[in-house]
Amino acid sequence: EHTLDHFRQPMRQADVLRTLLDEEHRFRHLLERGRGVLAKPRFQGPLTEEDFHYLHDTHGLPRELVKTLREE
């Protein structure tokens, strides 16, 4: 038996689709939340390292996503 076949798991298309849709929903929610947070006066100027850490630790917003949202 091939090693990959040993670890292969049966997948149903409906399960995969549901997972993808759930992930898309979570990401959209993260974008909406991020836009709301970044609209606050505190984040209107240049961001510091402390700001990036706060946004990540408190709101789950990675640095690259913050940068992208600010460019919108």
XYZ file of N, CA and C in Angstrom:
216
model
N 0.854 -1.188 0.000
C 0.000 0.000 0.000
C 0.892 1.240 0.000
N 0.574 2.165 -0.847
C 1.337 3.403 -0.959
C 1.073 4.269 0.275
N 2.081 4.982 0.735
C 1.953 5.794 1.945
C 0.836 6.827 1.830
N 0.741 7.510 0.692
C -0.318 8.509 0.534
C -1.699 7.883 0.623
N -1.850 6.707 0.066
C -3.142 6.027 0.149
C -3.485 5.679 1.592
N -2.461 5.422 2.376
C -2.670 5.080 3.784
C -3.310 6.251 4.544
N -2.911 7.481 4.214
C -3.402 8.653 4.937
C -4.572 9.356 4.246
N -4.910 8.946 3.082
C -5.990 9.595 2.328
C -7.318 9.434 3.081
N -8.063 10.506 3.094
C -9.363 10.476 3.759
C -10.456 10.649 2.709
N -11.518 9.918 2.866
C -12.617 10.104 1.914
C -13.240 11.485 2.116
N -13.545 12.168 1.016
C -14.143 13.496 1.097
C -15.426 13.519 0.288
N -16.378 14.202 0.854
C -17.612 14.420 0.114
C -17.597 15.863 -0.377
N -18.014 16.051 -1.602
C -17.994 17.380 -2.197
C -18.783 18.380 -1.344
N -19.885 17.961 -0.792
C -20.718 18.853 0.024
C -19.963 19.327 1.261
N -19.166 18.442 1.873
C -18.387 18.826 3.053
C -17.323 19.854 2.693
N -16.661 19.640 1.573
C -15.626 20.572 1.128
C -16.249 21.928 0.819
N -17.362 21.928 0.119
C -18.044 23.170 -0.224
C -18.486 23.911 1.030
N -19.031 23.208 1.993
C -19.472 23.826 3.243
C -18.291 24.463 3.966
N -17.174 23.761 4.010
C -15.981 24.291 4.666
C -15.495 25.557 3.970
N -15.452 25.538 2.651
C -15.019 26.720 1.900
C -15.957 27.904 2.124
N -17.247 27.652 2.126
C -18.212 28.727 2.352
C -18.104 29.283 3.768
N -17.878 28.412 4.745
C -17.677 28.863 6.128
C -16.442 29.752 6.234
N -15.356 29.337 5.590
C -14.123 30.128 5.614
C -14.323 31.476 4.935
N -15.050 31.484 3.826
C -15.328 32.738 3.127
C -16.149 33.674 4.016
N -17.131 33.128 4.710
C -17.965 33.922 5.613
C -17.116 34.513 6.741
N -16.260 33.701 7.336
C -15.393 34.189 8.420
C -14.461 35.293 7.927
N -13.917 35.117 6.720
C -13.003 36.117 6.186
C -13.742 37.429 5.901
N -14.947 37.339 5.350
C -15.741 38.556 5.115
C -16.024 39.276 6.429
N -16.339 38.508 7.450
C -16.591 39.096 8.766
C -15.325 39.778 9.287
N -14.178 39.152 9.112
C -12.907 39.741 9.528
C -12.662 41.050 8.778
N -12.935 41.072 7.482
C -12.767 42.302 6.700
C -13.687 43.409 7.208
N -14.940 43.084 7.460
C -15.891 44.081 7.963
C -15.447 44.619 9.317
N -15.049 43.711 10.194
C -14.590 44.123 11.522
C -13.340 44.987 11.396
N -12.423 44.581 10.531
C -11.191 45.340 10.329
C -11.459 46.737 9.809
N -12.361 46.859 8.852
C -12.704 48.181 8.319
C -13.282 49.070 9.422
N -14.121 48.483 10.264
C -14.704 49.250 11.361
C -13.663 49.719 12.354
N -12.756 48.844 12.710
C -11.708 49.200 13.669
C -10.793 50.268 13.074
N -10.397 50.082 11.827
C -9.469 51.025 11.200
C -10.106 52.378 10.905
N -11.431 52.467 10.960
C -12.117 53.743 10.746
C -12.065 54.630 11.987
N -11.680 54.070 13.117
C -11.610 54.844 14.355
C -10.473 55.866 14.261
N -10.663 57.027 14.897
C -9.641 58.086 14.829
C -8.239 57.624 15.243
N -8.167 56.716 16.195
C -6.860 56.241 16.679
C -5.999 55.692 15.542
N -6.619 55.130 14.516
C -5.874 54.456 13.456
C -5.858 55.242 12.144
N -6.177 56.524 12.189
C -6.213 57.325 10.968
C -4.828 57.765 10.507
N -3.919 57.937 11.424
C -2.566 58.366 11.061
C -1.663 57.172 10.817
N -0.365 57.433 10.783
C 0.599 56.333 10.613
C 0.486 55.335 11.771
N 0.619 54.070 11.466
C 0.513 53.031 12.491
C 1.890 52.692 13.042
N 1.927 52.484 14.342
C 3.170 52.094 15.011
C 3.213 50.572 15.145
N 4.353 50.071 15.555
C 4.461 48.631 15.833
C 3.453 48.231 16.905
N 3.288 49.093 17.889
C 2.321 48.821 18.962
C 0.904 48.705 18.392
N 0.570 49.568 17.440
C -0.750 49.500 16.793
C -0.938 48.166 16.074
N 0.084 47.761 15.304
C -0.011 46.490 14.578
C -0.184 45.316 15.542
N 0.561 45.340 16.651
C 0.430 44.257 17.641
C -0.967 44.268 18.260
N -1.459 45.456 18.597
C -2.794 45.570 19.172
C -3.851 45.039 18.201
N -3.765 45.461 16.938
C -4.747 45.036 15.940
C -4.725 43.526 15.739
N -3.549 42.947 15.806
C -3.444 41.489 15.640
C -3.934 40.761 16.888
N -3.413 41.162 18.039
C -3.732 40.448 19.280
C -5.182 40.634 19.714
N -5.728 41.813 19.507
C -7.073 42.115 19.985
C -8.160 41.806 18.955
N -7.859 42.073 17.683
C -8.882 41.942 16.648
C -8.580 40.859 15.617
N -7.429 40.204 15.732
C -7.085 39.125 14.803
C -6.737 39.606 13.406
N -6.280 40.854 13.296
C -5.963 41.440 11.991
C -4.462 41.355 11.717
N -4.059 40.517 10.795
C -2.639 40.431 10.446
C -2.156 41.732 9.787
N -0.889 42.011 9.940
C -0.275 43.230 9.411
C -0.596 43.439 7.922
N -0.429 42.402 7.113
C -0.660 42.550 5.671
C -2.111 42.893 5.363
N -3.028 42.331 6.122
C -4.440 42.652 5.912
C -4.717 44.098 6.313
N -4.123 44.543 7.404
C -4.277 45.934 7.833
C -3.782 46.869 6.734
N -2.617 46.569 6.195
C -2.062 47.413 5.127
C -2.992 47.433 3.917
N -3.515 46.286 3.550
C -4.423 46.208 2.402
C -5.701 47.006 2.654
N -6.269 46.872 3.838
C -7.501 47.595 4.158
C -7.277 49.104 4.168
N -6.117 49.527 4.598
C -5.833 50.969 4.623
C -5.634 51.528 3.220
N -5.289 50.681 2.270
C -5.100 51.134 0.890
C -6.423 51.259 0.139
N -7.494 50.726 0.703
C -8.803 50.772 0.020
C -9.318 52.193 -0.085
